[in-house]
XYZ file of C-alpha atoms in Angstrom:
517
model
C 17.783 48.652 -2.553
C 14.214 47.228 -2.496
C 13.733 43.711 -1.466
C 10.620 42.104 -1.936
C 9.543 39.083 0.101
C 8.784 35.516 -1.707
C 4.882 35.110 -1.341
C 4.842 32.354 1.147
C 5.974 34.006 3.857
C 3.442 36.468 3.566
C 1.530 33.826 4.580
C 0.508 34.251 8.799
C -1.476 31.454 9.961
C -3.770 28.543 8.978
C -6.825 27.918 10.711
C -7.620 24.816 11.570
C -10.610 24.657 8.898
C -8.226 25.777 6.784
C -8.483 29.853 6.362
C -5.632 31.401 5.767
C -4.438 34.863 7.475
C -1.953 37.313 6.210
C -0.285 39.977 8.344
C -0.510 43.621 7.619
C 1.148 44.785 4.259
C 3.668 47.480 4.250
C 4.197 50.323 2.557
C 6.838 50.929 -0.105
C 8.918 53.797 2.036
C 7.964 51.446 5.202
C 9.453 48.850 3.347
C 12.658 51.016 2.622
C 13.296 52.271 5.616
C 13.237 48.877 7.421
C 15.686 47.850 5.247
C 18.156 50.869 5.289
C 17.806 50.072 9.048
C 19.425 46.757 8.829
C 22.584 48.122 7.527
C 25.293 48.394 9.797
C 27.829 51.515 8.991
C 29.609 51.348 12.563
C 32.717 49.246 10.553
C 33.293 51.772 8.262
C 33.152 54.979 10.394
C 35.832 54.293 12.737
C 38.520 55.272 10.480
C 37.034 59.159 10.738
C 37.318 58.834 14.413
C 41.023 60.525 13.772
C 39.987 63.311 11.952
C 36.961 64.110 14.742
C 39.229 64.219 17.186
C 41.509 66.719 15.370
C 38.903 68.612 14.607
C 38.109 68.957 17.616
C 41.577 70.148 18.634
C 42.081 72.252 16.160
C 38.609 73.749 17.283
C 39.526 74.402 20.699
C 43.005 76.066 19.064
C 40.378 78.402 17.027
C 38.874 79.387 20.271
C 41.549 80.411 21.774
C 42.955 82.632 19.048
C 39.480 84.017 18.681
C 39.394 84.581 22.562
C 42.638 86.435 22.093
C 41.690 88.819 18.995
C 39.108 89.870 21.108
C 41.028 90.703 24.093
C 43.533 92.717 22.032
C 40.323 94.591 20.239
C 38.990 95.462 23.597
C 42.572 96.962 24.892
C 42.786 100.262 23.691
C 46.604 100.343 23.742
C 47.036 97.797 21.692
C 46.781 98.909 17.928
C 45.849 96.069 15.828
C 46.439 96.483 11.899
C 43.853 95.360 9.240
C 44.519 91.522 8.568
C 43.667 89.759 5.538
C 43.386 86.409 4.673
C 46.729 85.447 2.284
C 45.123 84.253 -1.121
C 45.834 80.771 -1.796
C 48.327 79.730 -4.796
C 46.987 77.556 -7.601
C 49.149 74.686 -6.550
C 47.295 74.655 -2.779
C 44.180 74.454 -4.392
C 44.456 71.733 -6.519
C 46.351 69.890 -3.704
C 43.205 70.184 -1.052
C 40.882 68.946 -4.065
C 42.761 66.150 -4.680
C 43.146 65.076 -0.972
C 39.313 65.889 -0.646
C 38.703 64.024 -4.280
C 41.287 60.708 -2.658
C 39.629 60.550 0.815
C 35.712 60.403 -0.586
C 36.967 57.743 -2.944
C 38.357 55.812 -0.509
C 35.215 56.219 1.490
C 32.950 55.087 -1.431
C 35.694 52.231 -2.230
C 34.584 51.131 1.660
C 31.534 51.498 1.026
C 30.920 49.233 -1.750
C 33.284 46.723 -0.159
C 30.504 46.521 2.458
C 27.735 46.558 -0.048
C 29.131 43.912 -1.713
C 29.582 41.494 1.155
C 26.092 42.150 2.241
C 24.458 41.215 -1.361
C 26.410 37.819 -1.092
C 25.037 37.157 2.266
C 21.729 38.689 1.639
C 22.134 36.299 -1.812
C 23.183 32.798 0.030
C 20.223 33.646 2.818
C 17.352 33.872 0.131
C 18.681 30.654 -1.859
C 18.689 29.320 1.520
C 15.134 30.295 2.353
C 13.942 29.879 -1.209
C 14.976 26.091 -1.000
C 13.038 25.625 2.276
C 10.250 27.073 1.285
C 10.169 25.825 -2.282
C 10.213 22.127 -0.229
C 7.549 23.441 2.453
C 5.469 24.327 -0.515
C 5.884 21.235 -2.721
C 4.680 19.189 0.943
C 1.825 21.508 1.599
C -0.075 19.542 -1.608
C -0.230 16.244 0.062
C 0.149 17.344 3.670
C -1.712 19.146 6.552
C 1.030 21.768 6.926
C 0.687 24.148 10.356
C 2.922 27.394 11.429
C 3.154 27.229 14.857
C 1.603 30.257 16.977
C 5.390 31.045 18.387
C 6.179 31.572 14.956
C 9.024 29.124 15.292
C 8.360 27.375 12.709
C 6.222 24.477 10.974
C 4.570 21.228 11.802
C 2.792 18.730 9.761
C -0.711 17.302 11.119
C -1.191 13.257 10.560
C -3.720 12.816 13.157
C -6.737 11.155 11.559
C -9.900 10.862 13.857
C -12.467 9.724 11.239
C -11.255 5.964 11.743
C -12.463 5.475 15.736
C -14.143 7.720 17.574
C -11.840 6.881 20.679
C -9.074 6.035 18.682
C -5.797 6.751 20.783
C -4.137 9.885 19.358
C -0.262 8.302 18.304
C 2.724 10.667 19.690
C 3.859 10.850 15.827
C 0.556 12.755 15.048
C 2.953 16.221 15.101
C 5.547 16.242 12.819
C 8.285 18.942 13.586
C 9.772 20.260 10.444
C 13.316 21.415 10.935
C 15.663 23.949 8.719
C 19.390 22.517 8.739
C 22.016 25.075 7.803
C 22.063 24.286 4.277
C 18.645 25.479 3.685
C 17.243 21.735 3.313
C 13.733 20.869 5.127
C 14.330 18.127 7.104
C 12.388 15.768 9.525
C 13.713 13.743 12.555
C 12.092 11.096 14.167
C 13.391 8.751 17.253
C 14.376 5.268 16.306
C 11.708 2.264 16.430
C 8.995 5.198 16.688
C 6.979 3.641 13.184
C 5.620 0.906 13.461
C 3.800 -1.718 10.708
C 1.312 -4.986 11.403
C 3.098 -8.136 11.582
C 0.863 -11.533 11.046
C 2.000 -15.020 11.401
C 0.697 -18.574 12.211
C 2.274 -19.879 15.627
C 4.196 -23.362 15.239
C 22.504 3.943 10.877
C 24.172 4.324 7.758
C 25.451 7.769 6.160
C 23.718 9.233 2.849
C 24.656 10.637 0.142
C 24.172 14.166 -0.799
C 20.784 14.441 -2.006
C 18.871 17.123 -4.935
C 16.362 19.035 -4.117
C 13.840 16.250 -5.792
C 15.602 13.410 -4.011
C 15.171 15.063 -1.148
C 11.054 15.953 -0.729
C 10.757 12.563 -1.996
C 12.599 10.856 0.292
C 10.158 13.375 2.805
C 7.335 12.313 1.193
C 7.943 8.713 1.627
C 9.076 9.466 5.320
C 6.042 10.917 5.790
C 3.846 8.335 4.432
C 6.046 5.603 6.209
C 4.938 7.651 9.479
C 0.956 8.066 8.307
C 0.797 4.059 7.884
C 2.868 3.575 11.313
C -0.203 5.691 12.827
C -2.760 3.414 10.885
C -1.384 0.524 11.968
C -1.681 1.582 15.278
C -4.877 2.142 15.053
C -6.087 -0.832 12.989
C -4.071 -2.814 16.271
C -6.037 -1.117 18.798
C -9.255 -1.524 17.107
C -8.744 -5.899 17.022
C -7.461 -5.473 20.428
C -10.978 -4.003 21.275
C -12.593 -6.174 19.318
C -10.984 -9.489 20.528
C -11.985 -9.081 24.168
C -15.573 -8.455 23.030
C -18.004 -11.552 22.250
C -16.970 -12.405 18.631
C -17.482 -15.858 17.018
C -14.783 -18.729 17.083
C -12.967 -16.276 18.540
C -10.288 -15.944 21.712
C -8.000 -14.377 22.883
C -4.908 -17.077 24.195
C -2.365 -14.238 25.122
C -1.569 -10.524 25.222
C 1.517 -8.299 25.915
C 2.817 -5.219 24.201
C 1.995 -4.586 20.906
C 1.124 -8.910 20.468
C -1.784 -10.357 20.394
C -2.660 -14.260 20.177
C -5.847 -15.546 19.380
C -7.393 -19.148 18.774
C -9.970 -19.491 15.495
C -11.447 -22.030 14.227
C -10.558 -25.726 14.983
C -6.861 -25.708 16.362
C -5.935 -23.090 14.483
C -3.587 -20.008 16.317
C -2.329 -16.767 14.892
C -0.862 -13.735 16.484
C -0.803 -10.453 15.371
C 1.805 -7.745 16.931
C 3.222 -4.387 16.114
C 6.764 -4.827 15.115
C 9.424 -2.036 13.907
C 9.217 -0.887 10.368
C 12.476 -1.744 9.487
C 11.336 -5.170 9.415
C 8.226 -5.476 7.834
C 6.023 -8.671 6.635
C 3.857 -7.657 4.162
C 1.634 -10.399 3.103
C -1.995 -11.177 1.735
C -3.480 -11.383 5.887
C -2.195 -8.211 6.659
C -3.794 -6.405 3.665
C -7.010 -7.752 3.858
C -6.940 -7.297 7.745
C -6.430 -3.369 6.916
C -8.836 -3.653 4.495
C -11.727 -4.818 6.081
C -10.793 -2.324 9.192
C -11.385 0.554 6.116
C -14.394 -0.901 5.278
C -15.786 -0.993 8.518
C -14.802 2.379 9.645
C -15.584 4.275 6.176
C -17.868 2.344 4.259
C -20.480 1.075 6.716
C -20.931 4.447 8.846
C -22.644 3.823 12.246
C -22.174 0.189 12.197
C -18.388 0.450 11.365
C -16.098 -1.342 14.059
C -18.656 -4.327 14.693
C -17.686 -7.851 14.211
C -14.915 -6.837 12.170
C -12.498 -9.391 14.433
C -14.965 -12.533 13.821
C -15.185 -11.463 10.064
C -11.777 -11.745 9.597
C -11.524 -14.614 11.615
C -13.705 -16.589 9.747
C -12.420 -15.191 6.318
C -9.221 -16.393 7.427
C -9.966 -19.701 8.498
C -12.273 -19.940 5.044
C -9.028 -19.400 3.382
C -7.172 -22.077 5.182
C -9.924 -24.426 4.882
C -10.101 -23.769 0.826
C -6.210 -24.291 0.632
C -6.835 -27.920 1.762
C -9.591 -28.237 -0.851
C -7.552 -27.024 -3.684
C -4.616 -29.359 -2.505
C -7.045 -32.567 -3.174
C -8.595 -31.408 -6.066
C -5.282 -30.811 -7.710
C -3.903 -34.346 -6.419
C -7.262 -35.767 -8.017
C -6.819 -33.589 -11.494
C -2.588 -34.398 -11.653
C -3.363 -38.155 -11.432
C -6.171 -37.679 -14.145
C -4.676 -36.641 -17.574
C -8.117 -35.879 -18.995
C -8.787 -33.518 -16.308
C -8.569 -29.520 -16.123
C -8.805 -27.682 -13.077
C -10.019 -24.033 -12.783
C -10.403 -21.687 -10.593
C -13.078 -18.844 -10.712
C -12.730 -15.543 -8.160
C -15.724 -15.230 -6.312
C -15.155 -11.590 -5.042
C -15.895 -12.477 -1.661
C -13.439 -13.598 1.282
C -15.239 -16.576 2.574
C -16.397 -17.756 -0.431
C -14.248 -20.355 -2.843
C -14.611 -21.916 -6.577
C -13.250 -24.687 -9.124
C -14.335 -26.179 -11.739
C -13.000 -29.709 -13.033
C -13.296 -29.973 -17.083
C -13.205 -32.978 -19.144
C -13.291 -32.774 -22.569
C -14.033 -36.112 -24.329
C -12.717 -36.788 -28.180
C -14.946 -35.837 -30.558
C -16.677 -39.088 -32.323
C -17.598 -39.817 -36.046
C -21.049 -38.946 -35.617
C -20.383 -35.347 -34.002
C -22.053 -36.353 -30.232
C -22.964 -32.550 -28.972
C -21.594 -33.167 -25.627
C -18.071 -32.428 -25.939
C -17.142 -31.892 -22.256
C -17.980 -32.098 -18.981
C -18.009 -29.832 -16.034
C -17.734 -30.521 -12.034
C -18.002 -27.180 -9.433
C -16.754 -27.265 -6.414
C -18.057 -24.823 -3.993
C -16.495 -23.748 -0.364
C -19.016 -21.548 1.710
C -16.748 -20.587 4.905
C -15.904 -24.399 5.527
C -19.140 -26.425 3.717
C -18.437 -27.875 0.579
C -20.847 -28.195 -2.218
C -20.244 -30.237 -5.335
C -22.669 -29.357 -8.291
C -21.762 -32.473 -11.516
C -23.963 -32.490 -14.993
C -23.927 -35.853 -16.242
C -24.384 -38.260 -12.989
C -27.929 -40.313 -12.781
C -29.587 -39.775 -9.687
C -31.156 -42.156 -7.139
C -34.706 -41.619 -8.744
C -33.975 -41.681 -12.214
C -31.654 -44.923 -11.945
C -35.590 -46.346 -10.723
C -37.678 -44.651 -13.738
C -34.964 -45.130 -16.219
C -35.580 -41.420 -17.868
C -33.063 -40.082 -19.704
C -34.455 -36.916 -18.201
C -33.395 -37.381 -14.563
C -30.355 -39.500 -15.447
C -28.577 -36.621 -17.166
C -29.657 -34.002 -14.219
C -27.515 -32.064 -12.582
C -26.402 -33.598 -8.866
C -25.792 -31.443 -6.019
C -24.637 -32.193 -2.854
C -22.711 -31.273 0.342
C -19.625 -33.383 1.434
C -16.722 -32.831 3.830
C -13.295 -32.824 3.260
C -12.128 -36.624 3.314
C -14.634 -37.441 1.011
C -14.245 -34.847 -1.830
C -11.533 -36.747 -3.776
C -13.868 -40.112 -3.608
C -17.143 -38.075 -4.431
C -15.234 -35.937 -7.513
C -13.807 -39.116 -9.215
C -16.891 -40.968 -8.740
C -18.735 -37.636 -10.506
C -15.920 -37.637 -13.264
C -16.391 -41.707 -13.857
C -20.010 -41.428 -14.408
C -19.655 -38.618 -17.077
C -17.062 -41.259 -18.885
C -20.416 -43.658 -18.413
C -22.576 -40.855 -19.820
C -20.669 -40.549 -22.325
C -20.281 -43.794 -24.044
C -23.441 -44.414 -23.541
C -24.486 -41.885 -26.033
C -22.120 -42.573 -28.214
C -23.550 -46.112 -27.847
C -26.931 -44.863 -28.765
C -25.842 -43.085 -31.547
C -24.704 -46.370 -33.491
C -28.076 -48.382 -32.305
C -26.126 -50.506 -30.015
C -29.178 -50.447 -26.529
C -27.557 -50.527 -23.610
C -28.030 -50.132 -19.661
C -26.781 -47.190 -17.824
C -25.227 -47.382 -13.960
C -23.754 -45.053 -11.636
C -20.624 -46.321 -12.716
C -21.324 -49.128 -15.199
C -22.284 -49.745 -18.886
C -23.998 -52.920 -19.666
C -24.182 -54.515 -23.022
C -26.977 -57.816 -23.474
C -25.793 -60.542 -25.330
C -27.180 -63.683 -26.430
C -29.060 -65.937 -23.812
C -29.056 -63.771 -21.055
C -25.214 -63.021 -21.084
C -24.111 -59.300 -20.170
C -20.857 -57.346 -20.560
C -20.198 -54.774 -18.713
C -17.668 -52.022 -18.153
C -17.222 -50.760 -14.797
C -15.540 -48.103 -13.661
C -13.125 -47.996 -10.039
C -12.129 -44.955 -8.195
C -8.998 -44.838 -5.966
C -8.317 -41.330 -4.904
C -4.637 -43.175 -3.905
C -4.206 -44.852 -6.289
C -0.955 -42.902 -8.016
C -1.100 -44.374 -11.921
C -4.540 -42.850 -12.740
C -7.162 -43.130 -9.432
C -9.694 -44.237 -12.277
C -9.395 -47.750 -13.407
C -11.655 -50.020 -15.408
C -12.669 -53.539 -15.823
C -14.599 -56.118 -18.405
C -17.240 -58.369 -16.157
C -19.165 -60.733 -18.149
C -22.148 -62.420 -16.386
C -24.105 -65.306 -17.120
C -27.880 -65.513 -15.576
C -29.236 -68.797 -16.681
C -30.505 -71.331 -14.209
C -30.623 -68.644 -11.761
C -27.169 -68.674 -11.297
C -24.998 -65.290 -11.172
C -21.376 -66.758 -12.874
C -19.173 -63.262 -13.226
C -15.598 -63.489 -14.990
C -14.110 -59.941 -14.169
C -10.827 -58.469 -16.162
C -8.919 -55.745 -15.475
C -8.808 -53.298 -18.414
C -6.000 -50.971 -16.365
C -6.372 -46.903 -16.727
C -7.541 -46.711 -19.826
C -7.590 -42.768 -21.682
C -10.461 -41.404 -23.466
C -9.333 -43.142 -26.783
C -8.981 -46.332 -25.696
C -11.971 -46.334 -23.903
C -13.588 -45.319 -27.307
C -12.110 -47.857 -29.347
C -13.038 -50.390 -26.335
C -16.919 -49.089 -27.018
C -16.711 -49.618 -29.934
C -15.434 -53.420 -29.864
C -18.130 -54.086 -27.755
C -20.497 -52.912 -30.001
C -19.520 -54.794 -32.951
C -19.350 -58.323 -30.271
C -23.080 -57.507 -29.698
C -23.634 -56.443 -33.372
């Protein structure tokens, strides 16, 4: 019987750069007689232990007759007569062959019993190692696998030292890999031993027999479940460093194990703690916190680790900040029906942008403007509002069309964005009659948030525009003023148009054009 073994566990050792050592290969009758040695024969001689011992009295009996033929040749008185041996009948002979042909075959019979029970246990011990192997194999891929120096058995390696040079080494870094009985690979761990990052603002069952594939998946995923518990733990210690060094808008407001607190910003706490695994909280903070710890510690090389807690701290107080913004801008756009909000990803974490469309109906004559556009800006926590279509301060004075159809920038802080962006939408309605007033030869005079029309001695119309950011029907309203200048007396009769949409406000332009026609 040759046995040959399966090829990994030719396999010695693994250096830790990864060379691999094999032991000493054996020769074919080396091989051979190693296994002929591990066969046990002591069951199946004891039944010949009988016959020995006859023999062996029968033996002794032998001696003594011989002892006494040769007493009797050495007496001379005694005569002994030739003796021959009596020639066996035909019947004796067959009868010793068949007791000699019977007792070998029961021996062989025996034999095979034996050889038979040792191939099925030989058989069940190589499926069992096979399966082991074939699962230590499949994990080797993905996994630092180790044979211990004892040679009593395996370990998997998930220390990783490249994040921080003086990163704590995590007692899950050693993996023991056990063999159960069955043959199956299988990995234990204590409870509560994994753990994952758990942000937040302040204010054991039995399974199921398992395939071979369920089974290194389920190890895989165990294993990976253990790698980011080791991560986490070192993405915790790292902000723990960091928060206790000088960082911007940054302190610490209280510590125990695994939890840290910390203040940002203006009145703004968060806490950040290692929490069991069976319980995680996986949302957008903790991501980006992991992410920018990778960054750090693999992308920027000798500067990695440094203000990475004041980064994030201001990235995440950007994105509060730029969740208020959005929350007036869509209260502004809701209450507006010609208004359509956008938002545009800026690809950076303290950096936010809208835009606010408004398309206006298109006209008989075709005007080329057909919409207007309003950005909103949010730079950490400054706001900048960019607007085509506004007159400025200097070109309100000059009266060119030039710098009254500029583009306005400005800064502004958060109470006065929805007042600033209606006031920016109004004077692009204003813009925009008062082209399509020009188209139709109708002269008229252009305000922030006003359209005047002359009329006959000295008399003016205008339409005005009013902002309400709270105002729930519309926030934009609009009324008719009509002045009278003569004698040097102001007389104004105002009248409340209501919130008037795109069309009406057309067909209102155009009524006032054919008054002053």
């Amino acid at each position: 019987i040759s046995l040959d073994k399966l090829p990994v566990r030719a396999l010695d050792a693994i250096e830790e750069n990864g060379v691999e050592r094999y032991p000493h290969e054996l020769s074919y009758d080396e091989k051979r007689v190693s296994l002929i040695r591990r066969i046990d024969f002591a069951w199946a001689l004891w039944q010949w232990q009988s016959m020995v011992e006859n023999l062996q009295l029968a033996h002794q009996e032998l001696s003594v007759i011989i002892d006494l033929i040769n007493t009797v040749e050495a007496n001379d008185a005694v005569t002994v007569a030739g003796m021959t041996r009596p020639k066996p009948l035909p019947n004796e002979v067959l009868s010793d062959l068949a007791v000699s042909a019977a007792t070998k075959l029961q021996c062989y019979r025996h034999l095979g019993k034996y050889f038979k029970q040792s191939a099925k246990a030989l058989e069940q011990q190589i499926a069992r190692e096979a399966r082991f192997y074939g699962a230590l194999i499949r994990l080797q891929q993905n996994w630092k696998v180790k044979r211990q120096r004892s040679n009593e058995g395996f370990t998997i390696d998930l220390f990783d030292n490249s994040l921080y040079d003086s990163a704590r080494p995590s007692s899950l870094s050693v993996i023991h890999i056990e063999h159960d009985s069955a043959g199956m690979l299988a990995i234990n761990l204590p409870s509560n031993s994994c753990h994952s990052l758990h942000f937040g603002f302040l204010g054991d069952s039995q399974k199921e027999s398992m395939s071979d594939d369920e089974s290194v998946k389920e190890t895989h995923l165990l294993l990976r479940e253990v790698h980011q518990s080791i991560f986490n733990d070192q993405v915790f210690d790292m902000v723990n460093r960091e928060a206790f060094n000088q960082s911007a808008g940054v302190n610490v407001t209280g510590i125990r194990e695994n939890y840290l607190q910390l203040s940002i910003g203006q009145g703004t706490s968060l806490f950040i703690s290692l929490v069991p695994s069976s319980k995680p909280n996986r949302i957008s903070c903790e991501i980006y916190l992991q992410q920018i710890v990778h960054e750090h510690a693999f992308i920027k090389g000798k500067d990695r680790g440094s203000g990475l807690l004041g980064h994030f701290s201001l990235s995440l107080a950007h994105r509060i900040f730029s969740n208020r913004v959005l929350m007036k801008l869509e209260n502004v756009v809701c209450r507006v029906p010609y208004l359509h909000l956008m938002t545009h990803p800026t690809w950076h974490s303290r950096t936010s942008s809208w835009t606010i469309f408004m398309k206006v109906p298109q006209s008989i004559l075709h005007v080329e403007k057909s919409q207007f556009r309003t950005k909103v800006v949010v730079n950490d926590d400054r706001i900048n509002v960019e607007g085509e279509g506004a007159p400025n301060v200097v070109g309100l004075f000059k009266r060119s069309s030039e710098d009254i159809c500029s583009v306005n920038k400005y800064d502004c802080d958060l109470a006065d964005l929805p007042v600033i962006i209606l006031q920016q939408v109004a004077s692009q309605v204003i813009r925009w009659l008062h082209e399509e007033a020009l188209m139709v030869g109708i002269k008229t005079n252009r305000d922030f948030l006003c359209l005047t029309f002359e009329l006959e001695q000295g008399e003016t119309v205008s339409l005005v525009a009013h902002v309400d950011p709270e105002d729930i029907q519309g926030c934009i309203s609009w009324w008719l003023v009509m002045e009278d200048g003569e004698d040097w007396k102001l007389q104004m009769d105002r009248k409340f148009l209501g919130h008037l949409s795109l069309d009406v406000l057309y067909s209102t332009l155009m009524d006032l054009v054919s008054l002053c026609g």
